[in-house]
XYZ file of N, CA and C in Angstrom:
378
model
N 217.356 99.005 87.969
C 218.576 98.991 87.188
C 218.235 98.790 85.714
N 218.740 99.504 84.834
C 218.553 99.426 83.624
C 219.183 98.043 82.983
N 219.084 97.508 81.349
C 219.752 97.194 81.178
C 220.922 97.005 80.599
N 220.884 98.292 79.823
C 222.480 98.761 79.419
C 222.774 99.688 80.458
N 224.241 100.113 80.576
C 224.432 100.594 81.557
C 224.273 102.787 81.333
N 224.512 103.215 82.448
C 224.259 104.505 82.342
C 225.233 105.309 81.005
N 226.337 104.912 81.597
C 227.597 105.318 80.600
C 227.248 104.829 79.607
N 226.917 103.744 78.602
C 226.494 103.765 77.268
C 225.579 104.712 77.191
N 224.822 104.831 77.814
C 223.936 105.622 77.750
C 223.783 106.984 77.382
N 224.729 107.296 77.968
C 225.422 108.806 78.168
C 226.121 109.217 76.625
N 226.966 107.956 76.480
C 227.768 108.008 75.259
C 226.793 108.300 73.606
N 225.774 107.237 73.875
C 224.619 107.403 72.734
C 224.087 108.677 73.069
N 223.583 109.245 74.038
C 222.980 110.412 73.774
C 223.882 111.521 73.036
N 225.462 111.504 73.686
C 226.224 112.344 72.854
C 226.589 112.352 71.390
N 226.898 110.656 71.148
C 227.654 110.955 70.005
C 226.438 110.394 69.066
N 226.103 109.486 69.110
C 225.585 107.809 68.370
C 223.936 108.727 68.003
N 222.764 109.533 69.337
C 221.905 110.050 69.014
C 221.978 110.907 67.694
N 223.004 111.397 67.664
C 223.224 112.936 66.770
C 222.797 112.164 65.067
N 223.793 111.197 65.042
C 223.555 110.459 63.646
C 222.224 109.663 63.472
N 221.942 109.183 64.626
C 220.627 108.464 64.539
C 219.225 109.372 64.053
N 219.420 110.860 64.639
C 218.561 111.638 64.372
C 218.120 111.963 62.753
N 219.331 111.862 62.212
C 218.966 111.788 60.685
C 218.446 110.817 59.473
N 218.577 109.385 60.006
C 218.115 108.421 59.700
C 217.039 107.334 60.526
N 216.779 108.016 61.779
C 215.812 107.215 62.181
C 214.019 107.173 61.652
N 214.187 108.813 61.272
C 212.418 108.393 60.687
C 212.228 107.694 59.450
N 213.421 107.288 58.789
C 212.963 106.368 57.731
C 213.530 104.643 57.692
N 214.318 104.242 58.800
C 214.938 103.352 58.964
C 213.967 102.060 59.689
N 213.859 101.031 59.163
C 213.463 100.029 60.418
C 213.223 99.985 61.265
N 212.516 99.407 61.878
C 212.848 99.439 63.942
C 213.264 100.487 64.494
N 213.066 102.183 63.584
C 213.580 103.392 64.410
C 212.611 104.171 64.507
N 212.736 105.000 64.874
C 211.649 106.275 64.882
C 212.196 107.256 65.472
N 211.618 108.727 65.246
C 211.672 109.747 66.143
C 211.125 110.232 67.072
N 210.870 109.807 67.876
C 209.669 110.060 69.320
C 210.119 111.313 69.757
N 208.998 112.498 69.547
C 208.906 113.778 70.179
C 207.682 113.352 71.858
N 208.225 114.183 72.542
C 207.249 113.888 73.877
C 207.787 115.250 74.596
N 206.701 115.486 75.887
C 206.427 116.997 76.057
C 207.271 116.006 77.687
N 208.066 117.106 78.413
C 209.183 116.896 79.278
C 207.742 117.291 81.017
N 208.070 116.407 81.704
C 206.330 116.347 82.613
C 206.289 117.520 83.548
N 207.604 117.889 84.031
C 207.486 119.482 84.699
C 208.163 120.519 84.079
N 209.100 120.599 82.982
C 209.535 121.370 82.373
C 208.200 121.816 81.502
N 207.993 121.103 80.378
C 206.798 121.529 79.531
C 207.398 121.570 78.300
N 208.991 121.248 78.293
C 209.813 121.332 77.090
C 209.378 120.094 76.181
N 209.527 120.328 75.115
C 209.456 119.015 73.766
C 210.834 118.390 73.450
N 210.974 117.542 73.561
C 212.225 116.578 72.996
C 211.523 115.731 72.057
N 212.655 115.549 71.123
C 212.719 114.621 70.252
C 213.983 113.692 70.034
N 213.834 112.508 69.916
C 214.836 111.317 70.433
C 214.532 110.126 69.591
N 215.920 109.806 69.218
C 216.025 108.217 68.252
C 215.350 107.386 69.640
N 214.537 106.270 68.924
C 213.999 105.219 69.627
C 213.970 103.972 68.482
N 214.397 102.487 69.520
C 213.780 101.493 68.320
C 212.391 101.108 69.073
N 211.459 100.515 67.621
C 210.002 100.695 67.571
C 209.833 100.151 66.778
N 208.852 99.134 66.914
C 208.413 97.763 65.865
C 206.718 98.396 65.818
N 205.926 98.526 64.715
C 204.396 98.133 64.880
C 204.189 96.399 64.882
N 203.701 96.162 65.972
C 202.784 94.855 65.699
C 201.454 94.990 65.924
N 200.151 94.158 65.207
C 199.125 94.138 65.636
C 198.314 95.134 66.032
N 198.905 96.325 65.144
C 198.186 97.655 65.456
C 198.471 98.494 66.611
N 199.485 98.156 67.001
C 200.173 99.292 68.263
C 202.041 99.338 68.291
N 202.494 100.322 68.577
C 203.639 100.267 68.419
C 204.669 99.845 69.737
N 205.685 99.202 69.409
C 205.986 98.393 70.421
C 207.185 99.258 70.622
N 208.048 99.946 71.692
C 209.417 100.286 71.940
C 210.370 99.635 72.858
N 211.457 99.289 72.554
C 211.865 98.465 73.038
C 213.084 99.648 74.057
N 212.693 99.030 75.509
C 213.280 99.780 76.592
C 214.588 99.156 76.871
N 215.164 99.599 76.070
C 216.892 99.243 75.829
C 217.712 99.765 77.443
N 217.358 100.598 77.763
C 217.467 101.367 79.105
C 216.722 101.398 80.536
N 215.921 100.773 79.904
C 214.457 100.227 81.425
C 213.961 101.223 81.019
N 212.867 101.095 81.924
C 211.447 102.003 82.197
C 211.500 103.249 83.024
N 212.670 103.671 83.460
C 212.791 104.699 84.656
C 213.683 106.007 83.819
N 213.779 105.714 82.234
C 214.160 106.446 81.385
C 213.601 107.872 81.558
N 214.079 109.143 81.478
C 213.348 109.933 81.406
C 212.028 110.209 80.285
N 212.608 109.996 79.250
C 212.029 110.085 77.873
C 210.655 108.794 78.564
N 210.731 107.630 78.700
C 209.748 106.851 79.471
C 208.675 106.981 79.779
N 209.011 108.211 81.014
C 208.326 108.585 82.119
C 207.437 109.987 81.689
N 208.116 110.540 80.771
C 207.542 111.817 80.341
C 206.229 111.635 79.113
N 206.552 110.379 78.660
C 205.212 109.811 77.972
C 204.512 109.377 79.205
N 204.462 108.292 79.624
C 203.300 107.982 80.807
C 202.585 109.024 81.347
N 203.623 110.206 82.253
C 202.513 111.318 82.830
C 201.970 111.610 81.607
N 202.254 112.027 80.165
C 201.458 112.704 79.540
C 200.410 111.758 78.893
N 200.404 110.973 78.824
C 199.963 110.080 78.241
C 199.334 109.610 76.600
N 200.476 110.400 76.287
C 200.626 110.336 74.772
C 201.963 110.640 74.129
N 202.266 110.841 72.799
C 203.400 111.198 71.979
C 203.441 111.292 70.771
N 204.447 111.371 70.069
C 204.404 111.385 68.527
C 205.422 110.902 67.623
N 205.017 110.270 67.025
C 206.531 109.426 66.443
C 206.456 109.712 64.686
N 207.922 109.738 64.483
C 208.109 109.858 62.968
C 208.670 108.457 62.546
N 208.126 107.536 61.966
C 209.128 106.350 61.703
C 208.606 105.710 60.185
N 209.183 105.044 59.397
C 209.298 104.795 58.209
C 208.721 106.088 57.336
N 208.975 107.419 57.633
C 208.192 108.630 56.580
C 207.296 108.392 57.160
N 206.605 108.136 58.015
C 205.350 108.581 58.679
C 205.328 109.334 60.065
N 204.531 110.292 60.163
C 203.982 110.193 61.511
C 202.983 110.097 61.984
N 203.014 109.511 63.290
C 201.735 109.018 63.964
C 201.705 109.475 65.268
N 200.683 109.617 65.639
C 200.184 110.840 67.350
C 199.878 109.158 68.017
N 200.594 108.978 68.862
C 200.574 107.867 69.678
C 199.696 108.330 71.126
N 198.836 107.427 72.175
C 198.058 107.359 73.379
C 197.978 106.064 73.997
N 198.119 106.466 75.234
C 197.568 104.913 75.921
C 199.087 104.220 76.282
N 200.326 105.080 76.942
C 201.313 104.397 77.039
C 200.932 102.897 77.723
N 201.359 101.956 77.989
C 201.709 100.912 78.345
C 203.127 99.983 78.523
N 203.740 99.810 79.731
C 204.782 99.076 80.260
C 204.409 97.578 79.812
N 205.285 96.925 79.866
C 205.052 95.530 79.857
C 206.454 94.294 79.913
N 206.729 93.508 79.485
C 208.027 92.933 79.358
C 207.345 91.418 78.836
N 208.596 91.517 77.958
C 208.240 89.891 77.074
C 209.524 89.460 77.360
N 209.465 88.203 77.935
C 210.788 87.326 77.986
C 211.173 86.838 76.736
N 210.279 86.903 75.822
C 211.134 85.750 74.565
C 210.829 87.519 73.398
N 210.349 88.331 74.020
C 210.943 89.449 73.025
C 210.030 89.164 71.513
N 208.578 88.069 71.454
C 207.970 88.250 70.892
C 207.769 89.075 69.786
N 207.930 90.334 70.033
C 206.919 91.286 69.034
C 208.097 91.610 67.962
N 209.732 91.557 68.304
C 210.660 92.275 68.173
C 211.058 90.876 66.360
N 211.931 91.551 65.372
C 212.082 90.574 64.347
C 213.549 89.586 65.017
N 213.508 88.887 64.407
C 214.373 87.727 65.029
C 215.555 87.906 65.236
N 216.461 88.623 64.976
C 217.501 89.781 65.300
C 217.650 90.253 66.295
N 216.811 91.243 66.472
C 216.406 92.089 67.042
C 216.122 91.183 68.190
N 215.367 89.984 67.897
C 214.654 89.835 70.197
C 216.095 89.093 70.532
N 216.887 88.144 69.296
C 218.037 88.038 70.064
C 218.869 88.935 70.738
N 219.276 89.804 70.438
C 220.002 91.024 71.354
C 219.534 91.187 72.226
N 218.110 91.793 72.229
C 217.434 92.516 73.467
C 217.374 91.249 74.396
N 217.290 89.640 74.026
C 217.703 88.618 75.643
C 218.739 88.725 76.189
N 219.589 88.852 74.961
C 220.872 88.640 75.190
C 221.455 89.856 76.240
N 221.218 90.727 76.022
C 221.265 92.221 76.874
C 219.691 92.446 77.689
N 218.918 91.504 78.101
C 218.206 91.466 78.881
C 217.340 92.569 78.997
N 217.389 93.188 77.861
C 216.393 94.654 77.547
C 214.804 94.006 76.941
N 214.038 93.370 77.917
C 212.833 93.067 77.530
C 211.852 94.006 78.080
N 212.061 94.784 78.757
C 210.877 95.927 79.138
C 210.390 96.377 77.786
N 209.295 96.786 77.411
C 208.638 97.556 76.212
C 207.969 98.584 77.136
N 207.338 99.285 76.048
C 206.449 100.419 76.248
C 205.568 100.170 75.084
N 204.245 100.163 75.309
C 203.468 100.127 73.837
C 202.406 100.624 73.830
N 202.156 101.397 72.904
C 201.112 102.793 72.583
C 200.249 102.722 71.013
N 199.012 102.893 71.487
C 198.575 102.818 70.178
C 197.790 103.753 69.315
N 197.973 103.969 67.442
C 197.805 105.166 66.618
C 196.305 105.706 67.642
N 196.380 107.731 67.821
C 195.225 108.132 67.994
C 194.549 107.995 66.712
């Protein structure tokens, strides 16, 4: 079970993604994560929030881990992200979950307890 629910879910991809797409590669905690789709072969590109700490980038699985977008990094086992005017060719997905939301700025890990979205994914620059 995720931890926002499907229907938000649904709703951000329709309306909330569209705007995010234009301000996420230069915004805070956003990025644009392009990733190759694991039996289609298609490329998507998708607002994500994404902290660097400690030399790897942290995403915070607002939706759990069973995300498509998720899963289509793991089989491939890489991606590419646009975030603050940069991009970076990301490898080495990794799952994980922080209860106190550690990596996230102090804002930020409050929500994600509060909405119980502590799954990450974290990948680091090729």
């Amino acid at each position: 079970m995720s931890p926002l629910s499907r229907s938000v879910a649904e709703r951000n991809k329709k309306y909330l993604n569209h705007v995010m797409r234009h301000v996420a590669p230069r915004m805070p905690g956003f990025g644009l994560l392009t990733h190759t789709g694991r039996t289609s072969g298609t490329k998507y590109t998708i607002p994500v929030n994404v902290f660097q700490r400690n030399g790897s980038y942290v995403f915070a699985l607002t939706y759990g881990p069973r995300t498509d977008w998720v899963r289509n990094v793991r089989a491939a086992g890489s991606a590419r992200i646009v975030t603050r005017g940069r991009t970076v060719d990301l490898v080495d997905p990794v799952l994980g979950r922080d209860e106190t939301a550690s990596w996230a700025p102090f804002v930020v890990a409050r929500i994600l307890r509060a909405t119980d979205s502590l799954e990450t994914l974290t990948m680091r620059a090729r």
